[in-house]
Amino acid sequence: MSSFSRCAACKYLRRKCPQDCILAPYFPSSNPQRFACVHKIFGASNVTKMLQQVPVHLRAEAAECISYEAIARVQDPVYGCVGIITQLQQQIIQIHSEIMKIKGDIITHHSAHPQHQPLPPPQGDPCRSISIHQQEQDNFQSDEHPFGNF
Amino acid sequence: MGGSSGSSPCASCKLLRRRCSKDCVFAPYFPPHDPHKFAIVHKVFGASNLCKMLQELPVNQRGDAVSSLVYEANARVRDPVYGCVGTISYLQNQVSQLQLQLAAAQAEVLSMQMHQKPHLVEQDSDMSSLWAGDNLNSISHYIAVASNLSATVIQDPLKRESFST
């Protein structure tokens, strides 16, 4: 790549952008702020090492995720992506709680009004609901959270 | 040689092979008995970047910042492509599935209420057609009715990125 069309990384670092620049495919000059965030959080050297450790066909995804993490950390310097994870976990707990409450209400209603129990769905119904019990087993499978599970 | 304990350098100064001063930024968060914690953060973020990040934060927030950085660093070492974004995608998927289940459950409650008070259906001309004939037992219609009633918005965190073009 000529000096007139340097990638965002090489522009930011004020260096020549070689033809085999590893960062060029993932940090185009059209989005300089994206690399600025990545450089601030990870550093150009670390990002280069991280991308080199990943197979070429997965580098775009890796660069995208690294950029996302860097931007999240710039926006929230204390919690970064972990703040988003925490928010989602709390949302899961809240929705799960609502489902359990409604299930309880349904069971109570059916006990009081057995004649109002719904008919089973027709055979081969593609919209049959997922078993909530099965989802309960899968809901909280996640990595160890730095601030404990809620 | 100084350090948080007064005798041994912190894990960061040990790894970086430098004198651990009394006001070392890392010492409160990287004690000498857990060298792996600093090693992994240094590998992903670098000591210099880490130092700058901590110095930009009030002291009372640095502990939480270090914990979250350690978490992210571990996630990135475990999954070099997706890091903790993989966890975010997984949880987002869980939220979507649970919201579908919630909608189905709410639709079932609505169905129960309609059975109890069928005259309520006539008050809303838009909804009355949904309850015609055999549609009452179709879960797809339950979901359609629930979606009209509950306006839960799923905010995609991946769309929060404001720097991509």
PDB file of N, CA and C in Angstrom, chain A residues 31 33 37 40-43 46 50 54 58 61-62 65-66 68-69 71 73 75 77-82 84-85 88-89 91-92 95 98-99 102 106 109-110 113 118-119 127 132 135 138-139 141 143-147, chain B residues 43-46 49 53 56-57 61 64-65 67-69 71-72 76 78 80-85 87-88 90-91 94-95 97-99 101-102 105-106 108-109 112 116 137 139-140 157-158 160-165:
ATOM      1  N   ASN A  31     -12.003   4.557   8.864  1.00  0.00           N
ATOM      2  CA  ASN A  31     -12.481   4.552  10.246  1.00  0.00           C
ATOM      3  C   ASN A  31     -11.306   4.680  11.215  1.00  0.00           C
ATOM      4  N   GLN A  33     -11.028   6.254  14.067  1.00  0.00           N
ATOM      5  CA  GLN A  33     -11.315   6.204  15.505  1.00  0.00           C
ATOM      6  C   GLN A  33     -11.332   4.771  16.032  1.00  0.00           C
ATOM      7  N   CYS A  37      -9.078   3.562  19.307  1.00  0.00           N
ATOM      8  CA  CYS A  37      -9.552   2.883  20.514  1.00  0.00           C
ATOM      9  C   CYS A  37      -8.752   1.609  20.760  1.00  0.00           C
ATOM     10  N   LYS A  40      -5.374   2.409  22.025  1.00  0.00           N
ATOM     11  CA  LYS A  40      -5.381   2.926  23.393  1.00  0.00           C
ATOM     12  C   LYS A  40      -5.492   1.783  24.412  1.00  0.00           C
ATOM     13  N   ILE A  41      -6.308   0.789  24.094  1.00  0.00           N
ATOM     14  CA  ILE A  41      -6.578  -0.280  25.075  1.00  0.00           C
ATOM     15  C   ILE A  41      -5.569  -1.421  24.960  1.00  0.00           C
ATOM     16  N   PHE A  42      -5.318  -1.861  23.746  1.00  0.00           N
ATOM     17  CA  PHE A  42      -4.465  -3.041  23.579  1.00  0.00           C
ATOM     18  C   PHE A  42      -3.041  -2.705  23.135  1.00  0.00           C
ATOM     19  N   GLY A  43      -2.918  -1.649  22.330  1.00  0.00           N
ATOM     20  CA  GLY A  43      -1.604  -1.350  21.761  1.00  0.00           C
ATOM     21  C   GLY A  43      -1.440  -2.042  20.421  1.00  0.00           C
ATOM     22  N   ASN A  46       0.400  -5.508  20.531  1.00  0.00           N
ATOM     23  CA  ASN A  46      -0.407  -6.619  21.050  1.00  0.00           C
ATOM     24  C   ASN A  46      -1.458  -7.053  20.048  1.00  0.00           C
ATOM     25  N   MET A  50      -1.894 -10.691  18.437  1.00  0.00           N
ATOM     26  CA  MET A  50      -3.148 -11.431  18.575  1.00  0.00           C
ATOM     27  C   MET A  50      -3.660 -11.890  17.214  1.00  0.00           C
ATOM     28  N   VAL A  54      -3.987 -16.030  15.062  1.00  0.00           N
ATOM     29  CA  VAL A  54      -5.285 -16.530  14.599  1.00  0.00           C
ATOM     30  C   VAL A  54      -5.175 -16.885  13.110  1.00  0.00           C
ATOM     31  N   LEU A  58      -9.991 -16.272  10.061  1.00  0.00           N
ATOM     32  CA  LEU A  58     -10.709 -15.845  11.272  1.00  0.00           C
ATOM     33  C   LEU A  58     -10.250 -14.467  11.761  1.00  0.00           C
ATOM     34  N   GLU A  61     -12.976 -11.618  11.986  1.00  0.00           N
ATOM     35  CA  GLU A  61     -13.841 -11.762  13.181  1.00  0.00           C
ATOM     36  C   GLU A  61     -13.088 -11.331  14.431  1.00  0.00           C
ATOM     37  N   ALA A  62     -11.832 -11.770  14.516  1.00  0.00           N
ATOM     38  CA  ALA A  62     -11.033 -11.427  15.692  1.00  0.00           C
ATOM     39  C   ALA A  62     -10.845  -9.916  15.791  1.00  0.00           C
ATOM     40  N   CYS A  65     -14.033  -8.300  16.996  1.00  0.00           N
ATOM     41  CA  CYS A  65     -14.259  -8.485  18.431  1.00  0.00           C
ATOM     42  C   CYS A  65     -13.288  -7.652  19.265  1.00  0.00           C
ATOM     43  N   ILE A  66     -12.049  -7.596  18.842  1.00  0.00           N
ATOM     44  CA  ILE A  66     -11.064  -6.782  19.561  1.00  0.00           C
ATOM     45  C   ILE A  66     -11.488  -5.310  19.521  1.00  0.00           C
ATOM     46  N   TYR A  68     -14.540  -4.181  19.183  1.00  0.00           N
ATOM     47  CA  TYR A  68     -15.723  -4.055  20.031  1.00  0.00           C
ATOM     48  C   TYR A  68     -15.330  -3.939  21.497  1.00  0.00           C
ATOM     49  N   GLU A  69     -14.403  -4.803  21.926  1.00  0.00           N
ATOM     50  CA  GLU A  69     -13.958  -4.763  23.320  1.00  0.00           C
ATOM     51  C   GLU A  69     -13.275  -3.441  23.643  1.00  0.00           C
ATOM     52  N   ILE A  71     -13.719  -0.506  22.184  1.00  0.00           N
ATOM     53  CA  ILE A  71     -14.694   0.590  22.217  1.00  0.00           C
ATOM     54  C   ILE A  71     -15.517   0.519  23.497  1.00  0.00           C
ATOM     55  N   ARG A  73     -14.559  -0.619  26.313  1.00  0.00           N
ATOM     56  CA  ARG A  73     -13.697  -0.216  27.422  1.00  0.00           C
ATOM     57  C   ARG A  73     -13.513   1.302  27.426  1.00  0.00           C
ATOM     58  N   GLN A  75     -15.744   3.418  26.344  1.00  0.00           N
ATOM     59  CA  GLN A  75     -17.025   3.976  26.785  1.00  0.00           C
ATOM     60  C   GLN A  75     -17.262   3.741  28.275  1.00  0.00           C
ATOM     61  N   PRO A  77     -14.743   2.814  31.174  1.00  0.00           N
ATOM     62  CA  PRO A  77     -13.351   2.485  31.555  1.00  0.00           C
ATOM     63  C   PRO A  77     -13.237   1.546  32.759  1.00  0.00           C
ATOM     64  N   VAL A  78     -14.295   1.435  33.548  1.00  0.00           N
ATOM     65  CA  VAL A  78     -14.204   0.563  34.731  1.00  0.00           C
ATOM     66  C   VAL A  78     -14.587  -0.873  34.374  1.00  0.00           C
ATOM     67  N   TYR A  79     -15.713  -1.048  33.689  1.00  0.00           N
ATOM     68  CA  TYR A  79     -16.223  -2.402  33.469  1.00  0.00           C
ATOM     69  C   TYR A  79     -16.114  -2.910  32.027  1.00  0.00           C
ATOM     70  N   GLY A  80     -16.034  -2.037  31.061  1.00  0.00           N
ATOM     71  CA  GLY A  80     -15.888  -2.471  29.663  1.00  0.00           C
ATOM     72  C   GLY A  80     -16.974  -3.462  29.278  1.00  0.00           C
ATOM     73  N   CYS A  81     -16.572  -4.548  28.594  1.00  0.00           N
ATOM     74  CA  CYS A  81     -17.511  -5.579  28.147  1.00  0.00           C
ATOM     75  C   CYS A  81     -18.162  -6.303  29.314  1.00  0.00           C
ATOM     76  N   VAL A  82     -17.483  -6.343  30.427  1.00  0.00           N
ATOM     77  CA  VAL A  82     -18.033  -7.050  31.590  1.00  0.00           C
ATOM     78  C   VAL A  82     -19.311  -6.364  32.047  1.00  0.00           C
ATOM     79  N   ILE A  84     -21.530  -5.069  30.081  1.00  0.00           N
ATOM     80  CA  ILE A  84     -22.576  -5.559  29.167  1.00  0.00           C
ATOM     81  C   ILE A  84     -22.981  -6.973  29.574  1.00  0.00           C
ATOM     82  N   ILE A  85     -22.001  -7.800  29.919  1.00  0.00           N
ATOM     83  CA  ILE A  85     -22.290  -9.176  30.342  1.00  0.00           C
ATOM     84  C   ILE A  85     -23.147  -9.163  31.594  1.00  0.00           C
ATOM     85  N   LEU A  88     -26.728  -8.210  30.755  1.00  0.00           N
ATOM     86  CA  LEU A  88     -27.450  -9.307  30.105  1.00  0.00           C
ATOM     87  C   LEU A  88     -27.814 -10.394  31.125  1.00  0.00           C
ATOM     88  N   GLN A  89     -26.910 -10.702  32.042  1.00  0.00           N
ATOM     89  CA  GLN A  89     -27.204 -11.720  33.050  1.00  0.00           C
ATOM     90  C   GLN A  89     -28.359 -11.273  33.933  1.00  0.00           C
ATOM     91  N   GLN A  91     -30.719  -9.264  33.041  1.00  0.00           N
ATOM     92  CA  GLN A  91     -31.910  -9.312  32.205  1.00  0.00           C
ATOM     93  C   GLN A  91     -32.449 -10.744  32.133  1.00  0.00           C
ATOM     94  N   ILE A  92     -31.546 -11.710  32.025  1.00  0.00           N
ATOM     95  CA  ILE A  92     -31.947 -13.120  31.972  1.00  0.00           C
ATOM     96  C   ILE A  92     -32.642 -13.510  33.264  1.00  0.00           C
ATOM     97  N   ILE A  95     -36.182 -11.870  33.321  1.00  0.00           N
ATOM     98  CA  ILE A  95     -37.158 -12.491  32.414  1.00  0.00           C
ATOM     99  C   ILE A  95     -37.524 -13.880  32.943  1.00  0.00           C
ATOM    100  N   GLU A  98     -39.990 -13.548  35.647  1.00  0.00           N
ATOM    101  CA  GLU A  98     -41.325 -13.242  35.113  1.00  0.00           C
ATOM    102  C   GLU A  98     -41.992 -14.499  34.570  1.00  0.00           C
ATOM    103  N   ILE A  99     -41.217 -15.318  33.861  1.00  0.00           N
ATOM    104  CA  ILE A  99     -41.769 -16.557  33.304  1.00  0.00           C
ATOM    105  C   ILE A  99     -42.241 -17.473  34.426  1.00  0.00           C
ATOM    106  N   ILE A 102     -45.488 -16.187  35.879  1.00  0.00           N
ATOM    107  CA  ILE A 102     -46.623 -16.437  34.992  1.00  0.00           C
ATOM    108  C   ILE A 102     -46.976 -17.920  35.000  1.00  0.00           C
ATOM    109  N   ILE A 106     -50.539 -19.568  35.883  1.00  0.00           N
ATOM    110  CA  ILE A 106     -51.226 -20.493  34.980  1.00  0.00           C
ATOM    111  C   ILE A 106     -51.618 -21.764  35.730  1.00  0.00           C
ATOM    112  N   HIS A 109     -54.426 -21.060  38.043  1.00  0.00           N
ATOM    113  CA  HIS A 109     -55.672 -20.910  37.301  1.00  0.00           C
ATOM    114  C   HIS A 109     -56.219 -22.262  36.872  1.00  0.00           C
ATOM    115  N   HIS A 110     -55.351 -23.134  36.363  1.00  0.00           N
ATOM    116  CA  HIS A 110     -55.803 -24.455  35.905  1.00  0.00           C
ATOM    117  C   HIS A 110     -56.322 -25.281  37.071  1.00  0.00           C
ATOM    118  N   HIS A 113     -59.718 -23.779  37.675  1.00  0.00           N
ATOM    119  CA  HIS A 113     -60.651 -23.923  36.564  1.00  0.00           C
ATOM    120  C   HIS A 113     -60.184 -25.039  35.644  1.00  0.00           C
ATOM    121  N   PRO A 118     -56.048 -25.683  28.213  1.00  0.00           N
ATOM    122  CA  PRO A 118     -55.981 -25.649  26.748  1.00  0.00           C
ATOM    123  C   PRO A 118     -55.824 -27.052  26.193  1.00  0.00           C
ATOM    124  N   LEU A 119     -56.368 -27.222  24.947  1.00  0.00           N
ATOM    125  CA  LEU A 119     -56.185 -28.474  24.249  1.00  0.00           C
ATOM    126  C   LEU A 119     -54.733 -28.620  23.825  1.00  0.00           C
ATOM    127  N   CYS A 127     -44.762 -24.694  15.638  1.00  0.00           N
ATOM    128  CA  CYS A 127     -44.593 -23.609  16.590  1.00  0.00           C
ATOM    129  C   CYS A 127     -44.719 -24.082  18.019  1.00  0.00           C
ATOM    130  N   ILE A 132     -39.697 -24.943  29.099  1.00  0.00           N
ATOM    131  CA  ILE A 132     -39.034 -23.973  29.953  1.00  0.00           C
ATOM    132  C   ILE A 132     -38.068 -24.676  30.883  1.00  0.00           C
ATOM    133  N   GLN A 135     -34.782 -25.046  29.282  1.00  0.00           N
ATOM    134  CA  GLN A 135     -34.070 -23.780  29.208  1.00  0.00           C
ATOM    135  C   GLN A 135     -33.442 -23.437  30.550  1.00  0.00           C
ATOM    136  N   ASP A 138     -30.048 -24.649  30.911  1.00  0.00           N
ATOM    137  CA  ASP A 138     -29.037 -24.058  30.044  1.00  0.00           C
ATOM    138  C   ASP A 138     -28.779 -22.595  30.363  1.00  0.00           C
ATOM    139  N   ASN A 139     -29.683 -21.984  31.132  1.00  0.00           N
ATOM    140  CA  ASN A 139     -29.654 -20.532  31.288  1.00  0.00           C
ATOM    141  C   ASN A 139     -28.386 -19.991  31.879  1.00  0.00           C
ATOM    142  N   GLN A 141     -25.263 -21.275  32.198  1.00  0.00           N
ATOM    143  CA  GLN A 141     -23.947 -21.799  31.825  1.00  0.00           C
ATOM    144  C   GLN A 141     -23.123 -20.641  31.297  1.00  0.00           C
ATOM    145  N   ASP A 143     -19.046 -18.377  31.823  1.00  0.00           N
ATOM    146  CA  ASP A 143     -17.752 -18.353  32.463  1.00  0.00           C
ATOM    147  C   ASP A 143     -17.878 -17.788  33.866  1.00  0.00           C
ATOM    148  N   GLU A 144     -16.835 -18.041  34.685  1.00  0.00           N
ATOM    149  CA  GLU A 144     -16.858 -17.508  36.035  1.00  0.00           C
ATOM    150  C   GLU A 144     -16.873 -15.984  35.963  1.00  0.00           C
ATOM    151  N   HIS A 145     -17.809 -15.352  36.594  1.00  0.00           N
ATOM    152  CA  HIS A 145     -17.972 -13.910  36.504  1.00  0.00           C
ATOM    153  C   HIS A 145     -17.078 -13.264  37.536  1.00  0.00           C
ATOM    154  N   PRO A 146     -16.395 -12.156  37.201  1.00  0.00           N
ATOM    155  CA  PRO A 146     -15.474 -11.542  38.144  1.00  0.00           C
ATOM    156  C   PRO A 146     -16.152 -10.992  39.380  1.00  0.00           C
ATOM    157  N   PHE A 147     -17.445 -10.689  39.278  1.00  0.00           N
ATOM    158  CA  PHE A 147     -18.140 -10.112  40.410  1.00  0.00           C
ATOM    159  C   PHE A 147     -19.174 -11.068  40.974  1.00  0.00           C
TER     160      PHE A 147
ATOM    161  N   LYS B  43      -0.103  -9.763  29.127  1.00  0.00           N
ATOM    162  CA  LYS B  43      -0.035 -10.413  27.809  1.00  0.00           C
ATOM    163  C   LYS B  43      -1.045  -9.787  26.848  1.00  0.00           C
ATOM    164  N   VAL B  44      -2.238  -9.493  27.337  1.00  0.00           N
ATOM    165  CA  VAL B  44      -3.303  -9.004  26.451  1.00  0.00           C
ATOM    166  C   VAL B  44      -3.268  -7.479  26.283  1.00  0.00           C
ATOM    167  N   PHE B  45      -3.092  -6.776  27.400  1.00  0.00           N
ATOM    168  CA  PHE B  45      -3.195  -5.314  27.337  1.00  0.00           C
ATOM    169  C   PHE B  45      -1.839  -4.611  27.352  1.00  0.00           C
ATOM    170  N   GLY B  46      -0.877  -5.225  28.035  1.00  0.00           N
ATOM    171  CA  GLY B  46       0.417  -4.571  28.182  1.00  0.00           C
ATOM    172  C   GLY B  46       0.459  -3.735  29.448  1.00  0.00           C
ATOM    173  N   ASN B  49      -0.178   0.180  28.927  1.00  0.00           N
ATOM    174  CA  ASN B  49      -1.592   0.526  28.721  1.00  0.00           C
ATOM    175  C   ASN B  49      -2.384   0.353  30.004  1.00  0.00           C
ATOM    176  N   MET B  53      -4.525   3.165  31.985  1.00  0.00           N
ATOM    177  CA  MET B  53      -5.957   2.980  32.252  1.00  0.00           C
ATOM    178  C   MET B  53      -6.255   3.165  33.733  1.00  0.00           C
ATOM    179  N   GLU B  56      -6.086   6.793  35.001  1.00  0.00           N
ATOM    180  CA  GLU B  56      -7.192   7.659  34.575  1.00  0.00           C
ATOM    181  C   GLU B  56      -8.437   7.454  35.422  1.00  0.00           C
ATOM    182  N   LEU B  57      -8.384   6.491  36.327  1.00  0.00           N
ATOM    183  CA  LEU B  57      -9.560   6.170  37.139  1.00  0.00           C
ATOM    184  C   LEU B  57      -9.366   6.630  38.582  1.00  0.00           C
ATOM    185  N   GLN B  61     -12.255   3.031  42.123  1.00  0.00           N
ATOM    186  CA  GLN B  61     -12.795   2.239  41.012  1.00  0.00           C
ATOM    187  C   GLN B  61     -11.742   1.315  40.384  1.00  0.00           C
ATOM    188  N   ASP B  64     -12.279  -2.691  40.764  1.00  0.00           N
ATOM    189  CA  ASP B  64     -13.261  -3.247  39.827  1.00  0.00           C
ATOM    190  C   ASP B  64     -12.711  -3.265  38.401  1.00  0.00           C
ATOM    191  N   ALA B  65     -11.991  -2.203  38.053  1.00  0.00           N
ATOM    192  CA  ALA B  65     -11.419  -2.147  36.702  1.00  0.00           C
ATOM    193  C   ALA B  65     -10.436  -3.299  36.500  1.00  0.00           C
ATOM    194  N   SER B  67     -10.408  -6.171  38.070  1.00  0.00           N
ATOM    195  CA  SER B  67     -11.163  -7.433  37.995  1.00  0.00           C
ATOM    196  C   SER B  67     -11.743  -7.649  36.600  1.00  0.00           C
ATOM    197  N   SER B  68     -12.325  -6.603  36.040  1.00  0.00           N
ATOM    198  CA  SER B  68     -12.932  -6.761  34.714  1.00  0.00           C
ATOM    199  C   SER B  68     -11.868  -6.955  33.636  1.00  0.00           C
ATOM    200  N   LEU B  69     -10.736  -6.302  33.790  1.00  0.00           N
ATOM    201  CA  LEU B  69      -9.649  -6.480  32.813  1.00  0.00           C
ATOM    202  C   LEU B  69      -9.082  -7.897  32.883  1.00  0.00           C
ATOM    203  N   TYR B  71     -10.737 -10.513  33.797  1.00  0.00           N
ATOM    204  CA  TYR B  71     -11.776 -11.359  33.185  1.00  0.00           C
ATOM    205  C   TYR B  71     -11.671 -11.332  31.669  1.00  0.00           C
ATOM    206  N   GLU B  72     -11.563 -10.126  31.119  1.00  0.00           N
ATOM    207  CA  GLU B  72     -11.478 -10.001  29.653  1.00  0.00           C
ATOM    208  C   GLU B  72     -10.205 -10.637  29.125  1.00  0.00           C
ATOM    209  N   ARG B  76      -9.997 -13.691  26.464  1.00  0.00           N
ATOM    210  CA  ARG B  76      -9.309 -13.556  25.181  1.00  0.00           C
ATOM    211  C   ARG B  76      -8.232 -14.620  25.006  1.00  0.00           C
ATOM    212  N   ARG B  78      -8.438 -17.612  26.324  1.00  0.00           N
ATOM    213  CA  ARG B  78      -9.187 -18.861  26.134  1.00  0.00           C
ATOM    214  C   ARG B  78      -9.782 -18.943  24.733  1.00  0.00           C
ATOM    215  N   PRO B  80      -9.115 -16.832  21.414  1.00  0.00           N
ATOM    216  CA  PRO B  80      -8.373 -15.745  20.745  1.00  0.00           C
ATOM    217  C   PRO B  80      -9.162 -15.033  19.648  1.00  0.00           C
ATOM    218  N   VAL B  81     -10.247 -15.630  19.169  1.00  0.00           N
ATOM    219  CA  VAL B  81     -11.015 -14.975  18.100  1.00  0.00           C
ATOM    220  C   VAL B  81     -12.109 -14.092  18.709  1.00  0.00           C
ATOM    221  N   TYR B  82     -12.932 -14.666  19.561  1.00  0.00           N
ATOM    222  CA  TYR B  82     -14.109 -13.943  20.052  1.00  0.00           C
ATOM    223  C   TYR B  82     -13.952 -13.326  21.430  1.00  0.00           C
ATOM    224  N   GLY B  83     -13.066 -13.844  22.251  1.00  0.00           N
ATOM    225  CA  GLY B  83     -12.881 -13.286  23.591  1.00  0.00           C
ATOM    226  C   GLY B  83     -14.203 -13.255  24.339  1.00  0.00           C
ATOM    227  N   CYS B  84     -14.460 -12.188  25.073  1.00  0.00           N
ATOM    228  CA  CYS B  84     -15.707 -12.137  25.833  1.00  0.00           C
ATOM    229  C   CYS B  84     -16.882 -11.680  24.977  1.00  0.00           C
ATOM    230  N   VAL B  85     -16.634 -11.324  23.720  1.00  0.00           N
ATOM    231  CA  VAL B  85     -17.746 -11.023  22.811  1.00  0.00           C
ATOM    232  C   VAL B  85     -18.533 -12.305  22.548  1.00  0.00           C
ATOM    233  N   THR B  87     -19.158 -14.548  24.785  1.00  0.00           N
ATOM    234  CA  THR B  87     -20.066 -14.652  25.930  1.00  0.00           C
ATOM    235  C   THR B  87     -21.255 -13.713  25.743  1.00  0.00           C
ATOM    236  N   ILE B  88     -21.000 -12.518  25.260  1.00  0.00           N
ATOM    237  CA  ILE B  88     -22.081 -11.556  25.029  1.00  0.00           C
ATOM    238  C   ILE B  88     -23.082 -12.106  24.015  1.00  0.00           C
ATOM    239  N   TYR B  90     -23.671 -15.224  23.274  1.00  0.00           N
ATOM    240  CA  TYR B  90     -24.383 -16.345  23.893  1.00  0.00           C
ATOM    241  C   TYR B  90     -25.506 -15.833  24.801  1.00  0.00           C
ATOM    242  N   LEU B  91     -25.196 -14.853  25.629  1.00  0.00           N
ATOM    243  CA  LEU B  91     -26.195 -14.331  26.559  1.00  0.00           C
ATOM    244  C   LEU B  91     -27.315 -13.605  25.811  1.00  0.00           C
ATOM    245  N   GLN B  94     -29.643 -16.129  24.668  1.00  0.00           N
ATOM    246  CA  GLN B  94     -30.467 -16.585  25.795  1.00  0.00           C
ATOM    247  C   GLN B  94     -31.606 -15.599  26.062  1.00  0.00           C
ATOM    248  N   VAL B  95     -31.303 -14.315  26.042  1.00  0.00           N
ATOM    249  CA  VAL B  95     -32.322 -13.303  26.285  1.00  0.00           C
ATOM    250  C   VAL B  95     -33.421 -13.408  25.228  1.00  0.00           C
ATOM    251  N   GLN B  97     -34.323 -15.992  23.423  1.00  0.00           N
ATOM    252  CA  GLN B  97     -35.124 -17.206  23.603  1.00  0.00           C
ATOM    253  C   GLN B  97     -36.073 -17.058  24.782  1.00  0.00           C
ATOM    254  N   LEU B  98     -35.591 -16.469  25.865  1.00  0.00           N
ATOM    255  CA  LEU B  98     -36.437 -16.303  27.045  1.00  0.00           C
ATOM    256  C   LEU B  98     -37.568 -15.321  26.758  1.00  0.00           C
ATOM    257  N   GLN B  99     -37.300 -14.293  25.964  1.00  0.00           N
ATOM    258  CA  GLN B  99     -38.361 -13.342  25.658  1.00  0.00           C
ATOM    259  C   GLN B  99     -39.438 -13.983  24.800  1.00  0.00           C
ATOM    260  N   GLN B 101     -40.261 -17.150  25.068  1.00  0.00           N
ATOM    261  CA  GLN B 101     -40.993 -17.974  26.033  1.00  0.00           C
ATOM    262  C   GLN B 101     -41.924 -17.119  26.873  1.00  0.00           C
ATOM    263  N   LEU B 102     -41.439 -15.917  27.240  1.00  0.00           N
ATOM    264  CA  LEU B 102     -42.258 -15.005  28.030  1.00  0.00           C
ATOM    265  C   LEU B 102     -43.491 -14.595  27.231  1.00  0.00           C
ATOM    266  N   ALA B 105     -45.919 -17.414  27.212  1.00  0.00           N
ATOM    267  CA  ALA B 105     -46.593 -17.556  28.496  1.00  0.00           C
ATOM    268  C   ALA B 105     -47.627 -16.442  28.684  1.00  0.00           C
ATOM    269  N   GLN B 106     -47.283 -15.229  28.271  1.00  0.00           N
ATOM    270  CA  GLN B 106     -48.231 -14.119  28.388  1.00  0.00           C
ATOM    271  C   GLN B 106     -49.447 -14.352  27.495  1.00  0.00           C
ATOM    272  N   GLU B 108     -50.647 -17.235  26.748  1.00  0.00           N
ATOM    273  CA  GLU B 108     -51.472 -18.259  27.385  1.00  0.00           C
ATOM    274  C   GLU B 108     -52.325 -17.644  28.494  1.00  0.00           C
ATOM    275  N   VAL B 109     -51.750 -16.700  29.226  1.00  0.00           N
ATOM    276  CA  VAL B 109     -52.511 -16.004  30.271  1.00  0.00           C
ATOM    277  C   VAL B 109     -53.655 -15.229  29.627  1.00  0.00           C
ATOM    278  N   MET B 112     -56.396 -17.519  28.795  1.00  0.00           N
ATOM    279  CA  MET B 112     -57.167 -17.874  29.978  1.00  0.00           C
ATOM    280  C   MET B 112     -58.142 -16.770  30.331  1.00  0.00           C
ATOM    281  N   GLN B 116     -62.309 -16.681  30.408  1.00  0.00           N
ATOM    282  CA  GLN B 116     -63.115 -16.295  31.565  1.00  0.00           C
ATOM    283  C   GLN B 116     -64.075 -15.180  31.226  1.00  0.00           C
ATOM    284  N   ASN B 137     -56.147 -22.420  19.685  1.00  0.00           N
ATOM    285  CA  ASN B 137     -55.195 -23.414  20.143  1.00  0.00           C
ATOM    286  C   ASN B 137     -53.852 -23.341  19.430  1.00  0.00           C
ATOM    287  N   ILE B 139     -50.260 -21.900  18.951  1.00  0.00           N
ATOM    288  CA  ILE B 139     -49.287 -21.113  19.706  1.00  0.00           C
ATOM    289  C   ILE B 139     -48.825 -19.909  18.916  1.00  0.00           C
ATOM    290  N   SER B 140     -48.823 -20.005  17.569  1.00  0.00           N
ATOM    291  CA  SER B 140     -48.362 -18.881  16.761  1.00  0.00           C
ATOM    292  C   SER B 140     -49.263 -17.676  16.945  1.00  0.00           C
ATOM    293  N   PRO B 157     -26.443  -5.202  21.987  1.00  0.00           N
ATOM    294  CA  PRO B 157     -25.252  -4.475  22.409  1.00  0.00           C
ATOM    295  C   PRO B 157     -24.229  -4.332  21.307  1.00  0.00           C
ATOM    296  N   LEU B 158     -24.233  -5.243  20.335  1.00  0.00           N
ATOM    297  CA  LEU B 158     -23.286  -5.117  19.246  1.00  0.00           C
ATOM    298  C   LEU B 158     -23.601  -3.927  18.370  1.00  0.00           C
ATOM    299  N   ARG B 160     -24.361  -1.095  19.638  1.00  0.00           N
ATOM    300  CA  ARG B 160     -24.034   0.108  20.370  1.00  0.00           C
ATOM    301  C   ARG B 160     -22.752   0.732  19.856  1.00  0.00           C
ATOM    302  N   GLU B 161     -21.972  -0.060  19.118  1.00  0.00           N
ATOM    303  CA  GLU B 161     -20.679   0.427  18.616  1.00  0.00           C
ATOM    304  C   GLU B 161     -20.922   1.653  17.763  1.00  0.00           C
ATOM    305  N   SER B 162     -20.282   2.730  18.115  1.00  0.00           N
ATOM    306  CA  SER B 162     -20.569   3.973  17.415  1.00  0.00           C
ATOM    307  C   SER B 162     -19.464   4.382  16.477  1.00  0.00           C
ATOM    308  N   PHE B 163     -18.407   3.526  16.380  1.00  0.00           N
ATOM    309  CA  PHE B 163     -17.271   3.935  15.585  1.00  0.00           C
ATOM    310  C   PHE B 163     -17.185   3.224  14.245  1.00  0.00           C
ATOM    311  N   SER B 164     -18.034   2.196  14.057  1.00  0.00           N
ATOM    312  CA  SER B 164     -17.923   1.485  12.789  1.00  0.00           C
ATOM    313  C   SER B 164     -18.701   2.238  11.730  1.00  0.00           C
ATOM    314  N   THR B 165     -18.251   2.104  10.503  1.00  0.00           N
ATOM    315  CA  THR B 165     -18.923   2.781   9.392  1.00  0.00           C
ATOM    316  C   THR B 165     -19.774   1.782   8.604  1.00  0.00           C
TER     317      THR B 165
END
